[in-house]
Amino acid sequence: MPSRPRSTSIYVNNPTDILPLTVPKWDVAVSSAALKNNSRIFDTIREIVTTFCPDVTITDVDDLEITQLGGGLTNVLYLVKGHEGKGVVNCLVRVNGSEESDILVDRQIENRVSSCLSKMSLAPIYFGRFQNGRVEEFYTGSSPLSPSKMHPGDSQLSSPAECNSYCWRILESMSKMHLLEIPEGVAKTDGEATIWDQTDEWMRLAEEIYGKNG
């Protein structure tokens, strides 16, 4: 059973200090098997992970298993498996996508929020940030919930105690998150909701880039 990874580095839960390393770009359409031939990517990821997680021991180049994952919307994802004591630990390396994606994602806020939730144990451990991405804990054995697992049936709506779906647990968790006191400077907390302004800005950018009829 994989153990929960630890970190004693100065970078853990620290979105401000950035490790001065950049993971080279990789074509996500190319197979993960071909990735093994790209020593520049492997060597950089290996150095990043061992800096952020110094308790992960490496005595041989094969001690770290690096695999490209799918599912990233704007990021290239790498699963890194290593050893910590007698256990196996996993972490996820997120490499930011193209510069165009930064128009839609504020990387500064994204990292501050991820770090803040990590400190509160409400998100994967935030191991640290490098020039074009970050490293976080990987939840082994977890998968996205299907709509059927999230949505309760009609009979369950009137009796949450009998609910067999994850709906009520999701609602409870979301409620707790909305009650959190977010430290000043983590997000845009000027007292006004920004979701609609942000949505309008995304729509404006989409029309600007792709045209109104695109």
PDB file of C-alpha atoms in Angstrom:
ATOM      1  CA  MET A   1       0.000   0.000   0.000  1.00  0.00           C
ATOM      2  CA  PRO A   2       1.566   3.345  -1.020  1.00  0.00           C
ATOM      3  CA  SER A   3       2.331   5.576   1.961  1.00  0.00           C
ATOM      4  CA  ARG A   4       1.485   9.244   2.244  1.00  0.00           C
ATOM      5  CA  PRO A   5       4.631  11.083   1.100  1.00  0.00           C
ATOM      6  CA  ARG A   6       6.421  13.511   3.364  1.00  0.00           C
ATOM      7  CA  SER A   7       8.567  16.518   2.635  1.00  0.00           C
ATOM      8  CA  THR A   8      11.008  18.490   4.738  1.00  0.00           C
ATOM      9  CA  SER A   9      12.034  20.915   2.006  1.00  0.00           C
ATOM     10  CA  ILE A  10      11.576  24.692   2.145  1.00  0.00           C
ATOM     11  CA  TYR A  11       9.292  24.463  -0.883  1.00  0.00           C
ATOM     12  CA  VAL A  12       6.422  22.492   0.676  1.00  0.00           C
ATOM     13  CA  ASN A  13       3.232  24.607   0.870  1.00  0.00           C
ATOM     14  CA  ASN A  14       5.291  27.511  -0.409  1.00  0.00           C
ATOM     15  CA  PRO A  15       3.978  29.068  -3.659  1.00  0.00           C
ATOM     16  CA  THR A  16       6.418  31.986  -3.490  1.00  0.00           C
ATOM     17  CA  ASP A  17       9.851  30.339  -3.700  1.00  0.00           C
ATOM     18  CA  ILE A  18      10.260  28.835  -7.160  1.00  0.00           C
ATOM     19  CA  LEU A  19      12.854  26.171  -7.916  1.00  0.00           C
ATOM     20  CA  PRO A  20      14.880  27.490 -10.915  1.00  0.00           C
ATOM     21  CA  LEU A  21      14.333  24.434 -13.109  1.00  0.00           C
ATOM     22  CA  THR A  22      12.195  24.093 -16.245  1.00  0.00           C
ATOM     23  CA  VAL A  23      10.824  20.817 -17.583  1.00  0.00           C
ATOM     24  CA  PRO A  24      11.344  20.674 -21.372  1.00  0.00           C
ATOM     25  CA  LYS A  25       8.225  20.624 -23.532  1.00  0.00           C
ATOM     26  CA  TRP A  26       6.834  17.270 -24.580  1.00  0.00           C
ATOM     27  CA  ASP A  27       4.296  16.382 -27.265  1.00  0.00           C
ATOM     28  CA  VAL A  28       1.449  14.778 -25.306  1.00  0.00           C
ATOM     29  CA  ALA A  29       0.345  12.908 -28.442  1.00  0.00           C
ATOM     30  CA  VAL A  30       3.565  10.866 -28.368  1.00  0.00           C
ATOM     31  CA  SER A  31       3.451   7.616 -26.386  1.00  0.00           C
ATOM     32  CA  SER A  32       4.680   7.349 -22.812  1.00  0.00           C
ATOM     33  CA  ALA A  33       7.074   4.605 -23.954  1.00  0.00           C
ATOM     34  CA  ALA A  34       8.867   7.081 -26.229  1.00  0.00           C
ATOM     35  CA  LEU A  35       9.189   9.448 -23.278  1.00  0.00           C
ATOM     36  CA  LYS A  36      11.740   7.094 -21.724  1.00  0.00           C
ATOM     37  CA  ASN A  37      14.164   8.083 -24.474  1.00  0.00           C
ATOM     38  CA  ASN A  38      14.013  11.760 -23.506  1.00  0.00           C
ATOM     39  CA  SER A  39      16.730  11.997 -20.866  1.00  0.00           C
ATOM     40  CA  ARG A  40      16.372  15.790 -20.527  1.00  0.00           C
ATOM     41  CA  ILE A  41      12.802  15.461 -19.273  1.00  0.00           C
ATOM     42  CA  PHE A  42      13.600  12.486 -17.029  1.00  0.00           C
ATOM     43  CA  ASP A  43      16.687  14.090 -15.511  1.00  0.00           C
ATOM     44  CA  THR A  44      14.894  17.392 -14.830  1.00  0.00           C
ATOM     45  CA  ILE A  45      11.871  15.725 -13.241  1.00  0.00           C
ATOM     46  CA  ARG A  46      14.145  13.513 -11.150  1.00  0.00           C
ATOM     47  CA  GLU A  47      16.033  16.556  -9.830  1.00  0.00           C
ATOM     48  CA  ILE A  48      12.793  18.430  -9.083  1.00  0.00           C
ATOM     49  CA  VAL A  49      11.189  15.536  -7.201  1.00  0.00           C
ATOM     50  CA  THR A  50      14.260  14.751  -5.100  1.00  0.00           C
ATOM     51  CA  THR A  51      14.598  18.444  -4.191  1.00  0.00           C
ATOM     52  CA  PHE A  52      10.971  18.756  -3.116  1.00  0.00           C
ATOM     53  CA  CYS A  53      10.865  15.330  -1.450  1.00  0.00           C
ATOM     54  CA  PRO A  54      14.342  14.775   0.030  1.00  0.00           C
ATOM     55  CA  ASP A  55      13.138  11.713   1.978  1.00  0.00           C
ATOM     56  CA  VAL A  56      12.676   9.854  -1.302  1.00  0.00           C
ATOM     57  CA  THR A  57      15.848   7.809  -1.629  1.00  0.00           C
ATOM     58  CA  ILE A  58      17.515   7.170  -4.966  1.00  0.00           C
ATOM     59  CA  THR A  59      20.440   4.832  -5.316  1.00  0.00           C
ATOM     60  CA  ASP A  60      19.904   4.002  -8.961  1.00  0.00           C
ATOM     61  CA  VAL A  61      18.344   5.768 -11.948  1.00  0.00           C
ATOM     62  CA  ASP A  62      15.610   3.129 -12.026  1.00  0.00           C
ATOM     63  CA  ASP A  63      14.491   3.931  -8.473  1.00  0.00           C
ATOM     64  CA  LEU A  64      12.144   6.583  -9.878  1.00  0.00           C
ATOM     65  CA  GLU A  65       9.495   5.418 -12.295  1.00  0.00           C
ATOM     66  CA  ILE A  66       8.149   8.281 -14.425  1.00  0.00           C
ATOM     67  CA  THR A  67       5.014   7.841 -16.522  1.00  0.00           C
ATOM     68  CA  GLN A  68       3.099  10.337 -18.630  1.00  0.00           C
ATOM     69  CA  LEU A  69      -0.594  10.558 -17.737  1.00  0.00           C
ATOM     70  CA  GLY A  70      -3.555  11.743 -19.754  1.00  0.00           C
ATOM     71  CA  GLY A  71      -6.415  13.901 -18.564  1.00  0.00           C
ATOM     72  CA  GLY A  72      -4.742  17.292 -18.220  1.00  0.00           C
ATOM     73  CA  LEU A  73      -6.767  20.136 -19.733  1.00  0.00           C
ATOM     74  CA  THR A  74      -3.902  22.619 -20.049  1.00  0.00           C
ATOM     75  CA  ASN A  75      -1.121  20.737 -18.244  1.00  0.00           C
ATOM     76  CA  VAL A  76       1.167  17.859 -19.151  1.00  0.00           C
ATOM     77  CA  LEU A  77       1.041  15.363 -16.270  1.00  0.00           C
ATOM     78  CA  TYR A  78       3.721  12.970 -15.056  1.00  0.00           C
ATOM     79  CA  LEU A  79       3.240  10.336 -12.356  1.00  0.00           C
ATOM     80  CA  VAL A  80       6.442   9.732 -10.401  1.00  0.00           C
ATOM     81  CA  LYS A  81       6.805   6.623  -8.224  1.00  0.00           C
ATOM     82  CA  GLY A  82       9.666   6.474  -5.755  1.00  0.00           C
ATOM     83  CA  HIS A  83      10.643   4.947  -2.425  1.00  0.00           C
ATOM     84  CA  GLU A  84      10.582   6.476   1.030  1.00  0.00           C
ATOM     85  CA  GLY A  85      11.986   4.154   3.662  1.00  0.00           C
ATOM     86  CA  LYS A  86      10.329   0.808   3.005  1.00  0.00           C
ATOM     87  CA  GLY A  87       7.251   2.265   1.328  1.00  0.00           C
ATOM     88  CA  VAL A  88       6.364   3.394  -2.177  1.00  0.00           C
ATOM     89  CA  VAL A  89       5.379   7.028  -2.632  1.00  0.00           C
ATOM     90  CA  ASN A  90       3.705   8.690  -5.589  1.00  0.00           C
ATOM     91  CA  CYS A  91       3.598  12.313  -6.641  1.00  0.00           C
ATOM     92  CA  LEU A  92       2.199  14.206  -9.602  1.00  0.00           C
ATOM     93  CA  VAL A  93       4.297  16.624 -11.639  1.00  0.00           C
ATOM     94  CA  ARG A  94       2.176  19.251 -13.401  1.00  0.00           C
ATOM     95  CA  VAL A  95       3.908  21.016 -16.268  1.00  0.00           C
ATOM     96  CA  ASN A  96       2.035  24.115 -17.409  1.00  0.00           C
ATOM     97  CA  GLY A  97       0.637  24.088 -20.912  1.00  0.00           C
ATOM     98  CA  SER A  98       1.247  26.625 -23.647  1.00  0.00           C
ATOM     99  CA  GLU A  99       1.586  30.323 -22.878  1.00  0.00           C
ATOM    100  CA  GLU A 100      -1.866  30.799 -24.402  1.00  0.00           C
ATOM    101  CA  SER A 101      -3.363  28.802 -21.511  1.00  0.00           C
ATOM    102  CA  ASP A 102      -1.997  31.391 -19.066  1.00  0.00           C
ATOM    103  CA  ILE A 103      -4.552  33.793 -20.492  1.00  0.00           C
ATOM    104  CA  LEU A 104      -7.294  31.624 -18.959  1.00  0.00           C
ATOM    105  CA  VAL A 105      -5.472  30.518 -15.805  1.00  0.00           C
ATOM    106  CA  ASP A 106      -3.875  32.874 -13.309  1.00  0.00           C
ATOM    107  CA  ARG A 107      -0.914  30.698 -12.270  1.00  0.00           C
ATOM    108  CA  GLN A 108      -0.112  32.893  -9.268  1.00  0.00           C
ATOM    109  CA  ILE A 109      -3.581  32.504  -7.759  1.00  0.00           C
ATOM    110  CA  GLU A 110      -3.744  28.828  -8.748  1.00  0.00           C
ATOM    111  CA  ASN A 111      -0.552  28.068  -6.826  1.00  0.00           C
ATOM    112  CA  ARG A 112      -1.508  30.168  -3.808  1.00  0.00           C
ATOM    113  CA  VAL A 113      -4.901  28.446  -3.540  1.00  0.00           C
ATOM    114  CA  SER A 114      -3.414  24.944  -4.003  1.00  0.00           C
ATOM    115  CA  SER A 115      -0.832  25.653  -1.300  1.00  0.00           C
ATOM    116  CA  CYS A 116      -3.430  27.091   1.070  1.00  0.00           C
ATOM    117  CA  LEU A 117      -5.775  24.089   0.712  1.00  0.00           C
ATOM    118  CA  SER A 118      -2.823  21.750   1.175  1.00  0.00           C
ATOM    119  CA  LYS A 119      -2.001  23.424   4.498  1.00  0.00           C
ATOM    120  CA  MET A 120      -5.617  22.844   5.551  1.00  0.00           C
ATOM    121  CA  SER A 121      -5.427  19.157   4.483  1.00  0.00           C
ATOM    122  CA  LEU A 122      -8.232  19.805   2.004  1.00  0.00           C
ATOM    123  CA  ALA A 123      -6.157  19.110  -1.096  1.00  0.00           C
ATOM    124  CA  PRO A 124      -3.169  17.004  -2.174  1.00  0.00           C
ATOM    125  CA  ILE A 125       0.112  17.946  -0.497  1.00  0.00           C
ATOM    126  CA  TYR A 126       1.700  20.871  -2.318  1.00  0.00           C
ATOM    127  CA  PHE A 127       5.361  19.836  -2.547  1.00  0.00           C
ATOM    128  CA  GLY A 128       6.585  22.881  -4.388  1.00  0.00           C
ATOM    129  CA  ARG A 129       6.758  24.974  -7.501  1.00  0.00           C
ATOM    130  CA  PHE A 130       9.287  25.055 -10.331  1.00  0.00           C
ATOM    131  CA  GLN A 131       9.600  27.454 -13.264  1.00  0.00           C
ATOM    132  CA  ASN A 132       6.819  25.969 -15.400  1.00  0.00           C
ATOM    133  CA  GLY A 133       4.773  23.868 -13.026  1.00  0.00           C
ATOM    134  CA  ARG A 134       4.350  22.310  -9.588  1.00  0.00           C
ATOM    135  CA  VAL A 135       4.548  18.967  -7.784  1.00  0.00           C
ATOM    136  CA  GLU A 136       1.757  17.621  -5.606  1.00  0.00           C
ATOM    137  CA  GLU A 137       0.643  14.438  -3.907  1.00  0.00           C
ATOM    138  CA  PHE A 138      -0.959  11.763  -6.103  1.00  0.00           C
ATOM    139  CA  TYR A 139      -4.032   9.944  -4.791  1.00  0.00           C
ATOM    140  CA  THR A 140      -3.488   6.298  -5.689  1.00  0.00           C
ATOM    141  CA  GLY A 141      -6.602   4.302  -6.523  1.00  0.00           C
ATOM    142  CA  SER A 142      -8.821   7.381  -6.976  1.00  0.00           C
ATOM    143  CA  SER A 143     -10.856   8.050 -10.097  1.00  0.00           C
ATOM    144  CA  PRO A 144     -13.399  10.686 -11.195  1.00  0.00           C
ATOM    145  CA  LEU A 145     -16.954  10.007 -10.068  1.00  0.00           C
ATOM    146  CA  SER A 146     -19.517   9.174 -12.728  1.00  0.00           C
ATOM    147  CA  PRO A 147     -22.755  11.228 -12.843  1.00  0.00           C
ATOM    148  CA  SER A 148     -24.695   8.218 -11.540  1.00  0.00           C
ATOM    149  CA  LYS A 149     -22.526   8.061  -8.418  1.00  0.00           C
ATOM    150  CA  MET A 150     -22.885  11.778  -7.745  1.00  0.00           C
ATOM    151  CA  HIS A 151     -26.614  12.163  -8.390  1.00  0.00           C
ATOM    152  CA  PRO A 152     -29.087  10.726  -5.856  1.00  0.00           C
ATOM    153  CA  GLY A 153     -32.287   9.028  -6.949  1.00  0.00           C
ATOM    154  CA  ASP A 154     -35.686  10.607  -6.264  1.00  0.00           C
ATOM    155  CA  SER A 155     -36.259   8.452  -3.173  1.00  0.00           C
ATOM    156  CA  GLN A 156     -32.898   9.474  -1.739  1.00  0.00           C
ATOM    157  CA  LEU A 157     -33.555  13.196  -2.037  1.00  0.00           C
ATOM    158  CA  SER A 158     -36.057  13.086   0.817  1.00  0.00           C
ATOM    159  CA  SER A 159     -33.838  10.928   3.015  1.00  0.00           C
ATOM    160  CA  PRO A 160     -30.142  11.882   2.957  1.00  0.00           C
ATOM    161  CA  ALA A 161     -29.363   9.196   5.540  1.00  0.00           C
ATOM    162  CA  GLU A 162     -30.391   6.537   3.038  1.00  0.00           C
ATOM    163  CA  CYS A 163     -28.439   8.068   0.169  1.00  0.00           C
ATOM    164  CA  ASN A 164     -26.173   5.600  -1.625  1.00  0.00           C
ATOM    165  CA  SER A 165     -24.589   8.216  -3.869  1.00  0.00           C
ATOM    166  CA  TYR A 166     -21.765  10.608  -3.045  1.00  0.00           C
ATOM    167  CA  CYS A 167     -24.039  13.619  -3.527  1.00  0.00           C
ATOM    168  CA  TRP A 168     -24.556  14.535   0.123  1.00  0.00           C
ATOM    169  CA  ARG A 169     -20.905  14.033   1.021  1.00  0.00           C
ATOM    170  CA  ILE A 170     -19.912  16.301  -1.869  1.00  0.00           C
ATOM    171  CA  LEU A 171     -22.405  18.942  -0.712  1.00  0.00           C
ATOM    172  CA  GLU A 172     -21.136  18.700   2.863  1.00  0.00           C
ATOM    173  CA  SER A 173     -17.518  19.098   1.753  1.00  0.00           C
ATOM    174  CA  MET A 174     -18.372  22.026  -0.514  1.00  0.00           C
ATOM    175  CA  SER A 175     -20.269  23.692   2.325  1.00  0.00           C
ATOM    176  CA  LYS A 176     -17.227  23.415   4.605  1.00  0.00           C
ATOM    177  CA  MET A 177     -14.983  24.861   1.905  1.00  0.00           C
ATOM    178  CA  HIS A 178     -17.297  27.846   1.379  1.00  0.00           C
ATOM    179  CA  LEU A 179     -17.109  28.591   5.123  1.00  0.00           C
ATOM    180  CA  LEU A 180     -13.314  28.701   5.136  1.00  0.00           C
ATOM    181  CA  GLU A 181     -11.514  31.846   6.178  1.00  0.00           C
ATOM    182  CA  ILE A 182      -9.138  32.449   3.280  1.00  0.00           C
ATOM    183  CA  PRO A 183      -5.950  34.248   4.365  1.00  0.00           C
ATOM    184  CA  GLU A 184      -5.467  37.688   2.880  1.00  0.00           C
ATOM    185  CA  GLY A 185      -3.445  37.684  -0.322  1.00  0.00           C
ATOM    186  CA  VAL A 186      -4.317  34.127  -1.409  1.00  0.00           C
ATOM    187  CA  ALA A 187      -7.051  35.047  -3.870  1.00  0.00           C
ATOM    188  CA  LYS A 188      -8.875  38.133  -5.075  1.00  0.00           C
ATOM    189  CA  THR A 189     -10.795  38.769  -1.872  1.00  0.00           C
ATOM    190  CA  ASP A 190     -12.017  42.330  -2.112  1.00  0.00           C
ATOM    191  CA  GLY A 191     -15.451  41.379  -0.823  1.00  0.00           C
ATOM    192  CA  GLU A 192     -17.018  41.136  -4.263  1.00  0.00           C
ATOM    193  CA  ALA A 193     -17.703  37.950  -6.211  1.00  0.00           C
ATOM    194  CA  THR A 194     -15.525  37.793  -9.330  1.00  0.00           C
ATOM    195  CA  ILE A 195     -16.865  34.696 -11.095  1.00  0.00           C
ATOM    196  CA  TRP A 196     -19.097  36.624 -13.514  1.00  0.00           C
ATOM    197  CA  ASP A 197     -16.430  39.200 -14.323  1.00  0.00           C
ATOM    198  CA  GLN A 198     -13.991  36.340 -14.941  1.00  0.00           C
ATOM    199  CA  THR A 199     -16.505  34.542 -17.177  1.00  0.00           C
ATOM    200  CA  ASP A 200     -17.115  37.718 -19.178  1.00  0.00           C
ATOM    201  CA  GLU A 201     -13.353  38.141 -19.613  1.00  0.00           C
ATOM    202  CA  TRP A 202     -12.994  34.545 -20.849  1.00  0.00           C
ATOM    203  CA  MET A 203     -15.814  35.102 -23.346  1.00  0.00           C
ATOM    204  CA  ARG A 204     -14.162  38.295 -24.573  1.00  0.00           C
ATOM    205  CA  LEU A 205     -10.838  36.510 -25.023  1.00  0.00           C
ATOM    206  CA  ALA A 206     -12.492  33.585 -26.822  1.00  0.00           C
ATOM    207  CA  GLU A 207     -14.196  35.942 -29.279  1.00  0.00           C
ATOM    208  CA  GLU A 208     -10.962  37.852 -29.754  1.00  0.00           C
ATOM    209  CA  ILE A 209      -8.948  34.718 -30.488  1.00  0.00           C
ATOM    210  CA  TYR A 210     -11.461  32.604 -32.385  1.00  0.00           C
ATOM    211  CA  GLY A 211     -13.953  35.156 -33.653  1.00  0.00           C
ATOM    212  CA  LYS A 212     -17.586  35.514 -32.710  1.00  0.00           C
ATOM    213  CA  ASN A 213     -18.600  32.815 -35.185  1.00  0.00           C
ATOM    214  CA  GLY A 214     -15.650  30.503 -34.421  1.00  0.00           C
TER     215      GLY A 214
END
